[in-house]
Amino acid sequence: MKISNKDALIVVDVQNDFCSGGALAVPGGEKVIPAINRVAAKFENVILTQDWHPEDHVSFASNHTHKRPFDTIELNYGNQVLWPDHCIQDSVGAEFHRALAVPHASLVLRKGIHRDIDSYSAFYENDHKTPTGLAGYLRERGWQTLFFAGLAFDFCVRYSAEDARRAGFDAVVIEEACRGIDIDGSIAATHHSLKSQGIPVVGIEAFF
Ligand code: VGL
Ligand code: ZN
């Protein structure tokens, strides 16, 4: 695969809380890092996303009575999974993992910053209406094909890739550069959904 200056790599949420020992650890989450570092070196255009919640965030089970992590609730924008407290603004858990080496990234897009709404996608918050501004940034830079890597495959990577497509970009997911949480079959559901939307999941060897 030849990477052009209209392509960009979007590295999703490679933060301590999603890695081993973190508050919402994706099994083997940190194992994506060597793959991401290698592939990122091939891209001129890279951005990072960072899950970045206030401590009273609506997605935290601890902010609801009689609820536990991984329960679900109905909010005005639909169903919401409740998570352990994670990626609290300015906490160590919210920092990028120290092994992530992508110094040439041009933008860090923080999401999930509003108390009353979660944001899995880097493009729209979970009401599917409130934009983060990322589409405008990418369009103004003239980037058309977006390659996705990071955590978690079945949440933030999935919804970011699907919204990218909806926003008029081409989206590709790099398989070995992602890992999933897998709640109630969510990894299989993600493969199915990506396939049905025509979003390719490619092996990392395509870049070397
Ligand atoms: C994520 C659950 C809650 C993710 C973020 O980055 O996939 N998942 N917040
Ligand atoms: Zn979150």
PDB file of C-alpha atoms and ligand atoms in Angstrom:
ATOM      1  CA  MET A   1       0.000   0.000   0.000  1.00  0.00           C
ATOM      2  CA  LYS A   2       1.329   3.420  -0.987  1.00  0.00           C
ATOM      3  CA  ILE A   3       0.512   6.125   1.550  1.00  0.00           C
ATOM      4  CA  SER A   4      -0.158   9.553   0.046  1.00  0.00           C
ATOM      5  CA  ASN A   5      -0.362  13.032   1.521  1.00  0.00           C
ATOM      6  CA  LYS A   6      -4.176  12.764   1.379  1.00  0.00           C
ATOM      7  CA  ASP A   7      -4.089   9.847   3.827  1.00  0.00           C
ATOM      8  CA  ALA A   8      -4.054  10.195   7.595  1.00  0.00           C
ATOM      9  CA  LEU A   9      -3.642   7.849  10.532  1.00  0.00           C
ATOM     10  CA  ILE A  10      -6.028   8.344  13.457  1.00  0.00           C
ATOM     11  CA  VAL A  11      -4.679   6.808  16.658  1.00  0.00           C
ATOM     12  CA  VAL A  12      -7.570   6.279  19.050  1.00  0.00           C
ATOM     13  CA  ASP A  13      -7.264   6.460  22.850  1.00  0.00           C
ATOM     14  CA  VAL A  14      -3.891   4.755  23.508  1.00  0.00           C
ATOM     15  CA  GLN A  15      -4.078   5.832  27.136  1.00  0.00           C
ATOM     16  CA  ASN A  16      -2.963   4.223  30.397  1.00  0.00           C
ATOM     17  CA  ASP A  17      -6.515   3.463  31.537  1.00  0.00           C
ATOM     18  CA  PHE A  18      -7.117   1.274  28.464  1.00  0.00           C
ATOM     19  CA  CYS A  19      -3.869  -0.674  28.938  1.00  0.00           C
ATOM     20  CA  SER A  20      -3.003  -3.443  31.412  1.00  0.00           C
ATOM     21  CA  GLY A  21      -3.357  -2.174  34.968  1.00  0.00           C
ATOM     22  CA  GLY A  22      -5.640   0.668  33.873  1.00  0.00           C
ATOM     23  CA  ALA A  23      -9.139   1.445  35.087  1.00  0.00           C
ATOM     24  CA  LEU A  24     -10.847   0.158  31.943  1.00  0.00           C
ATOM     25  CA  ALA A  25      -8.158  -2.144  30.632  1.00  0.00           C
ATOM     26  CA  VAL A  26      -8.622  -3.623  27.191  1.00  0.00           C
ATOM     27  CA  PRO A  27      -7.072  -7.129  27.380  1.00  0.00           C
ATOM     28  CA  GLY A  28      -3.511  -6.719  26.093  1.00  0.00           C
ATOM     29  CA  GLY A  29      -4.244  -3.117  25.130  1.00  0.00           C
ATOM     30  CA  GLU A  30      -0.590  -2.043  25.208  1.00  0.00           C
ATOM     31  CA  LYS A  31       0.276  -4.760  22.678  1.00  0.00           C
ATOM     32  CA  VAL A  32      -0.997  -2.480  19.905  1.00  0.00           C
ATOM     33  CA  ILE A  33       1.689   0.090  20.611  1.00  0.00           C
ATOM     34  CA  PRO A  34       4.669  -1.385  18.695  1.00  0.00           C
ATOM     35  CA  ALA A  35       2.396  -1.878  15.662  1.00  0.00           C
ATOM     36  CA  ILE A  36       1.093   1.686  15.902  1.00  0.00           C
ATOM     37  CA  ASN A  37       4.575   3.149  16.270  1.00  0.00           C
ATOM     38  CA  ARG A  38       5.789   1.259  13.208  1.00  0.00           C
ATOM     39  CA  VAL A  39       2.857   2.160  11.018  1.00  0.00           C
ATOM     40  CA  ALA A  40       2.734   5.798  12.205  1.00  0.00           C
ATOM     41  CA  ALA A  41       6.301   6.271  10.999  1.00  0.00           C
ATOM     42  CA  LYS A  42       4.994   5.640   7.469  1.00  0.00           C
ATOM     43  CA  PHE A  43       2.408   8.420   7.696  1.00  0.00           C
ATOM     44  CA  GLU A  44       3.108  12.112   7.287  1.00  0.00           C
ATOM     45  CA  ASN A  45      -0.354  12.915   8.651  1.00  0.00           C
ATOM     46  CA  VAL A  46      -1.254  11.601  12.094  1.00  0.00           C
ATOM     47  CA  ILE A  47      -3.675  12.695  14.765  1.00  0.00           C
ATOM     48  CA  LEU A  48      -4.339  11.288  18.235  1.00  0.00           C
ATOM     49  CA  THR A  49      -7.593  11.086  20.143  1.00  0.00           C
ATOM     50  CA  GLN A  50      -7.744  11.193  23.925  1.00  0.00           C
ATOM     51  CA  ASP A  51     -10.733  10.118  26.030  1.00  0.00           C
ATOM     52  CA  TRP A  52     -11.021  12.985  28.523  1.00  0.00           C
ATOM     53  CA  HIS A  53     -13.845  12.915  31.055  1.00  0.00           C
ATOM     54  CA  PRO A  54     -14.808  15.165  33.966  1.00  0.00           C
ATOM     55  CA  GLU A  55     -15.024  13.150  37.195  1.00  0.00           C
ATOM     56  CA  ASP A  56     -18.818  13.553  37.361  1.00  0.00           C
ATOM     57  CA  HIS A  57     -19.226  12.110  33.861  1.00  0.00           C
ATOM     58  CA  VAL A  58     -22.554  10.455  33.007  1.00  0.00           C
ATOM     59  CA  SER A  59     -20.808   7.330  31.629  1.00  0.00           C
ATOM     60  CA  PHE A  60     -19.329   6.406  35.016  1.00  0.00           C
ATOM     61  CA  ALA A  61     -21.309   3.804  36.989  1.00  0.00           C
ATOM     62  CA  SER A  62     -20.085   5.517  40.162  1.00  0.00           C
ATOM     63  CA  ASN A  63     -22.226   8.546  39.309  1.00  0.00           C
ATOM     64  CA  HIS A  64     -25.472   6.517  39.363  1.00  0.00           C
ATOM     65  CA  THR A  65     -27.066   4.899  42.390  1.00  0.00           C
ATOM     66  CA  HIS A  66     -27.450   1.106  42.313  1.00  0.00           C
ATOM     67  CA  LYS A  67     -25.483   0.756  39.110  1.00  0.00           C
ATOM     68  CA  ARG A  68     -22.328  -1.194  38.445  1.00  0.00           C
ATOM     69  CA  PRO A  69     -19.756  -1.029  35.684  1.00  0.00           C
ATOM     70  CA  PHE A  70     -20.987  -2.611  32.445  1.00  0.00           C
ATOM     71  CA  ASP A  71     -24.681  -2.134  33.391  1.00  0.00           C
ATOM     72  CA  THR A  72     -26.571  -0.097  30.806  1.00  0.00           C
ATOM     73  CA  ILE A  73     -28.985   2.798  31.224  1.00  0.00           C
ATOM     74  CA  GLU A  74     -31.292   4.797  28.987  1.00  0.00           C
ATOM     75  CA  LEU A  75     -30.297   8.417  28.543  1.00  0.00           C
ATOM     76  CA  ASN A  76     -32.100  11.024  26.452  1.00  0.00           C
ATOM     77  CA  TYR A  77     -29.834  10.126  23.505  1.00  0.00           C
ATOM     78  CA  GLY A  78     -30.314   6.361  23.846  1.00  0.00           C
ATOM     79  CA  ASN A  79     -28.654   3.403  25.505  1.00  0.00           C
ATOM     80  CA  GLN A  80     -25.408   3.994  27.383  1.00  0.00           C
ATOM     81  CA  VAL A  81     -23.007   1.429  28.850  1.00  0.00           C
ATOM     82  CA  LEU A  82     -21.788   2.450  32.309  1.00  0.00           C
ATOM     83  CA  TRP A  83     -18.033   2.194  32.721  1.00  0.00           C
ATOM     84  CA  PRO A  84     -15.601   2.168  35.613  1.00  0.00           C
ATOM     85  CA  ASP A  85     -14.261   5.688  36.214  1.00  0.00           C
ATOM     86  CA  HIS A  86     -11.597   6.144  33.526  1.00  0.00           C
ATOM     87  CA  CYS A  87      -9.613   8.783  31.652  1.00  0.00           C
ATOM     88  CA  ILE A  88     -10.412  11.535  34.121  1.00  0.00           C
ATOM     89  CA  GLN A  89      -9.108  14.874  32.858  1.00  0.00           C
ATOM     90  CA  ASP A  90      -5.492  15.436  33.901  1.00  0.00           C
ATOM     91  CA  SER A  91      -5.168  12.074  35.661  1.00  0.00           C
ATOM     92  CA  VAL A  92      -2.304   9.641  35.024  1.00  0.00           C
ATOM     93  CA  GLY A  93      -4.861   7.186  33.607  1.00  0.00           C
ATOM     94  CA  ALA A  94      -5.769   9.702  30.923  1.00  0.00           C
ATOM     95  CA  GLU A  95      -2.178  10.181  29.788  1.00  0.00           C
ATOM     96  CA  PHE A  96      -0.990   8.535  26.613  1.00  0.00           C
ATOM     97  CA  HIS A  97       0.901   5.310  27.312  1.00  0.00           C
ATOM     98  CA  ARG A  98       4.573   6.169  27.607  1.00  0.00           C
ATOM     99  CA  ALA A  99       5.569   3.670  24.917  1.00  0.00           C
ATOM    100  CA  LEU A 100       3.446   5.437  22.303  1.00  0.00           C
ATOM    101  CA  ALA A 101       5.927   7.202  20.053  1.00  0.00           C
ATOM    102  CA  VAL A 102       4.154   9.425  17.543  1.00  0.00           C
ATOM    103  CA  PRO A 103       5.921  12.758  17.928  1.00  0.00           C
ATOM    104  CA  HIS A 104       4.824  14.030  14.524  1.00  0.00           C
ATOM    105  CA  ALA A 105       1.075  13.922  15.312  1.00  0.00           C
ATOM    106  CA  SER A 106      -0.401  17.343  14.485  1.00  0.00           C
ATOM    107  CA  LEU A 107      -3.550  17.275  16.624  1.00  0.00           C
ATOM    108  CA  VAL A 108      -4.766  15.764  19.883  1.00  0.00           C
ATOM    109  CA  LEU A 109      -8.544  15.607  19.807  1.00  0.00           C
ATOM    110  CA  ARG A 110     -10.081  15.286  23.264  1.00  0.00           C
ATOM    111  CA  LYS A 111     -13.516  13.752  23.523  1.00  0.00           C
ATOM    112  CA  GLY A 112     -16.048  12.892  26.204  1.00  0.00           C
ATOM    113  CA  ILE A 113     -15.478  16.268  27.822  1.00  0.00           C
ATOM    114  CA  HIS A 114     -19.158  17.108  28.379  1.00  0.00           C
ATOM    115  CA  ARG A 115     -20.606  15.814  31.649  1.00  0.00           C
ATOM    116  CA  ASP A 116     -23.980  14.721  30.278  1.00  0.00           C
ATOM    117  CA  ILE A 117     -22.945  12.927  27.111  1.00  0.00           C
ATOM    118  CA  ASP A 118     -20.432  10.245  26.224  1.00  0.00           C
ATOM    119  CA  SER A 119     -18.438  10.262  23.004  1.00  0.00           C
ATOM    120  CA  TYR A 120     -17.121   7.054  21.502  1.00  0.00           C
ATOM    121  CA  SER A 121     -16.686   8.528  18.061  1.00  0.00           C
ATOM    122  CA  ALA A 122     -14.012  11.119  17.354  1.00  0.00           C
ATOM    123  CA  PHE A 123     -16.504  12.889  15.055  1.00  0.00           C
ATOM    124  CA  TYR A 124     -19.804  13.025  16.948  1.00  0.00           C
ATOM    125  CA  GLU A 125     -20.756  12.605  20.574  1.00  0.00           C
ATOM    126  CA  ASN A 126     -23.130   9.767  21.426  1.00  0.00           C
ATOM    127  CA  ASP A 127     -26.248  11.806  20.523  1.00  0.00           C
ATOM    128  CA  HIS A 128     -24.890  11.508  16.934  1.00  0.00           C
ATOM    129  CA  LYS A 129     -25.512  15.270  16.627  1.00  0.00           C
ATOM    130  CA  THR A 130     -22.905  17.187  18.605  1.00  0.00           C
ATOM    131  CA  PRO A 131     -19.802  17.487  16.411  1.00  0.00           C
ATOM    132  CA  THR A 132     -16.277  17.454  17.834  1.00  0.00           C
ATOM    133  CA  GLY A 133     -14.967  19.579  14.943  1.00  0.00           C
ATOM    134  CA  LEU A 134     -12.671  16.833  13.661  1.00  0.00           C
ATOM    135  CA  ALA A 135     -14.341  16.517  10.245  1.00  0.00           C
ATOM    136  CA  GLY A 136     -13.734  20.216   9.585  1.00  0.00           C
ATOM    137  CA  TYR A 137     -10.070  19.907  10.562  1.00  0.00           C
ATOM    138  CA  LEU A 138      -9.502  16.888   8.338  1.00  0.00           C
ATOM    139  CA  ARG A 139     -11.309  18.453   5.383  1.00  0.00           C
ATOM    140  CA  GLU A 140      -9.381  21.673   5.678  1.00  0.00           C
ATOM    141  CA  ARG A 141      -6.163  19.708   5.695  1.00  0.00           C
ATOM    142  CA  GLY A 142      -7.345  17.967   2.508  1.00  0.00           C
ATOM    143  CA  TRP A 143      -7.147  14.468   3.963  1.00  0.00           C
ATOM    144  CA  GLN A 144      -9.529  11.949   2.428  1.00  0.00           C
ATOM    145  CA  THR A 145      -8.622   8.415   3.476  1.00  0.00           C
ATOM    146  CA  LEU A 146      -8.452   7.786   7.203  1.00  0.00           C
ATOM    147  CA  PHE A 147      -6.705   4.759   8.676  1.00  0.00           C
ATOM    148  CA  PHE A 148      -7.751   3.817  12.196  1.00  0.00           C
ATOM    149  CA  ALA A 149      -5.706   2.212  14.966  1.00  0.00           C
ATOM    150  CA  GLY A 150      -5.989   2.017  18.742  1.00  0.00           C
ATOM    151  CA  LEU A 151      -8.400   1.194  21.540  1.00  0.00           C
ATOM    152  CA  ALA A 152     -10.979  -0.038  21.831  1.00  0.00           C
ATOM    153  CA  PHE A 153     -11.676  -1.774  18.519  1.00  0.00           C
ATOM    154  CA  ASP A 154     -15.334  -2.416  19.380  1.00  0.00           C
ATOM    155  CA  PHE A 155     -16.133   1.058  20.776  1.00  0.00           C
ATOM    156  CA  CYS A 156     -14.147   4.149  19.928  1.00  0.00           C
ATOM    157  CA  VAL A 157     -12.371   2.739  16.873  1.00  0.00           C
ATOM    158  CA  ARG A 158     -15.596   1.279  15.495  1.00  0.00           C
ATOM    159  CA  TYR A 159     -17.734   4.389  15.936  1.00  0.00           C
ATOM    160  CA  SER A 160     -14.993   6.703  14.720  1.00  0.00           C
ATOM    161  CA  ALA A 161     -14.491   4.689  11.516  1.00  0.00           C
ATOM    162  CA  GLU A 162     -18.232   4.450  10.892  1.00  0.00           C
ATOM    163  CA  ASP A 163     -18.773   8.177  11.448  1.00  0.00           C
ATOM    164  CA  ALA A 164     -15.782   8.962   9.215  1.00  0.00           C
ATOM    165  CA  ARG A 165     -17.524   7.117   6.425  1.00  0.00           C
ATOM    166  CA  ARG A 166     -20.787   8.958   7.097  1.00  0.00           C
ATOM    167  CA  ALA A 167     -18.916  12.277   7.040  1.00  0.00           C
ATOM    168  CA  GLY A 168     -17.676  11.509   3.527  1.00  0.00           C
ATOM    169  CA  PHE A 169     -14.183  10.147   4.217  1.00  0.00           C
ATOM    170  CA  ASP A 170     -12.865   6.751   3.247  1.00  0.00           C
ATOM    171  CA  ALA A 171     -12.143   4.640   6.311  1.00  0.00           C
ATOM    172  CA  VAL A 172      -9.826   1.668   6.809  1.00  0.00           C
ATOM    173  CA  VAL A 173      -9.162  -0.158  10.088  1.00  0.00           C
ATOM    174  CA  ILE A 174      -5.720  -1.691  10.716  1.00  0.00           C
ATOM    175  CA  GLU A 175      -6.370  -5.005  12.386  1.00  0.00           C
ATOM    176  CA  GLU A 176      -3.229  -5.706  14.446  1.00  0.00           C
ATOM    177  CA  ALA A 177      -3.123  -2.077  15.562  1.00  0.00           C
ATOM    178  CA  CYS A 178      -6.440  -2.421  17.446  1.00  0.00           C
ATOM    179  CA  ARG A 179      -7.723  -4.461  20.412  1.00  0.00           C
ATOM    180  CA  GLY A 180     -11.261  -4.788  21.724  1.00  0.00           C
ATOM    181  CA  ILE A 181     -13.016  -4.880  25.090  1.00  0.00           C
ATOM    182  CA  ASP A 182     -15.588  -7.502  23.949  1.00  0.00           C
ATOM    183  CA  ILE A 183     -18.794  -6.946  25.878  1.00  0.00           C
ATOM    184  CA  ASP A 184     -21.642  -9.300  24.857  1.00  0.00           C
ATOM    185  CA  GLY A 185     -20.033 -10.192  21.542  1.00  0.00           C
ATOM    186  CA  SER A 186     -19.139  -6.628  20.631  1.00  0.00           C
ATOM    187  CA  ILE A 187     -15.969  -7.620  18.740  1.00  0.00           C
ATOM    188  CA  ALA A 188     -17.898  -9.932  16.408  1.00  0.00           C
ATOM    189  CA  ALA A 189     -20.651  -7.309  16.069  1.00  0.00           C
ATOM    190  CA  THR A 190     -18.015  -4.747  15.100  1.00  0.00           C
ATOM    191  CA  HIS A 191     -16.535  -6.971  12.376  1.00  0.00           C
ATOM    192  CA  HIS A 192     -20.037  -7.530  11.046  1.00  0.00           C
ATOM    193  CA  SER A 193     -20.965  -3.849  11.119  1.00  0.00           C
ATOM    194  CA  LEU A 194     -17.727  -2.675   9.481  1.00  0.00           C
ATOM    195  CA  LYS A 195     -18.153  -5.259   6.761  1.00  0.00           C
ATOM    196  CA  SER A 196     -21.753  -4.265   6.094  1.00  0.00           C
ATOM    197  CA  GLN A 197     -20.683  -0.635   5.744  1.00  0.00           C
ATOM    198  CA  GLY A 198     -17.861  -1.454   3.371  1.00  0.00           C
ATOM    199  CA  ILE A 199     -15.104  -0.421   5.786  1.00  0.00           C
ATOM    200  CA  PRO A 200     -12.082  -2.686   5.196  1.00  0.00           C
ATOM    201  CA  VAL A 201     -10.135  -4.214   8.066  1.00  0.00           C
ATOM    202  CA  VAL A 202      -6.635  -4.693   6.676  1.00  0.00           C
ATOM    203  CA  GLY A 203      -3.597  -6.531   7.966  1.00  0.00           C
ATOM    204  CA  ILE A 204      -0.623  -4.439   8.990  1.00  0.00           C
ATOM    205  CA  GLU A 205       1.676  -6.195   6.505  1.00  0.00           C
ATOM    206  CA  ALA A 206      -0.028  -4.142   3.763  1.00  0.00           C
ATOM    207  CA  PHE A 207       2.072  -1.142   4.915  1.00  0.00           C
ATOM    208  CA  PHE A 208       5.525  -2.783   4.738  1.00  0.00           C
TER     209      PHE A 208
HETATM  210  C1  VGL B   1     -13.814   3.862  25.162  1.00  0.00           C
HETATM  211  C2  VGL B   1     -15.419   3.024  26.558  1.00  0.00           C
HETATM  212  C3  VGL B   1     -15.493   4.220  27.232  1.00  0.00           C
HETATM  213  C4  VGL B   1     -12.887   3.618  24.015  1.00  0.00           C
HETATM  214  C5  VGL B   1     -13.875   5.076  25.810  1.00  0.00           C
HETATM  215  O1  VGL B   1     -11.884   4.349  23.878  1.00  0.00           O
HETATM  216  O2  VGL B   1     -13.162   2.688  23.223  1.00  0.00           O
HETATM  217  N1  VGL B   1     -14.596   2.849  25.527  1.00  0.00           N
HETATM  218  N2  VGL B   1     -14.712   5.241  26.852  1.00  0.00           N
HETATM  219 ZN    ZN B   2     -14.655   6.981  28.023  1.00  0.00          ZN
END
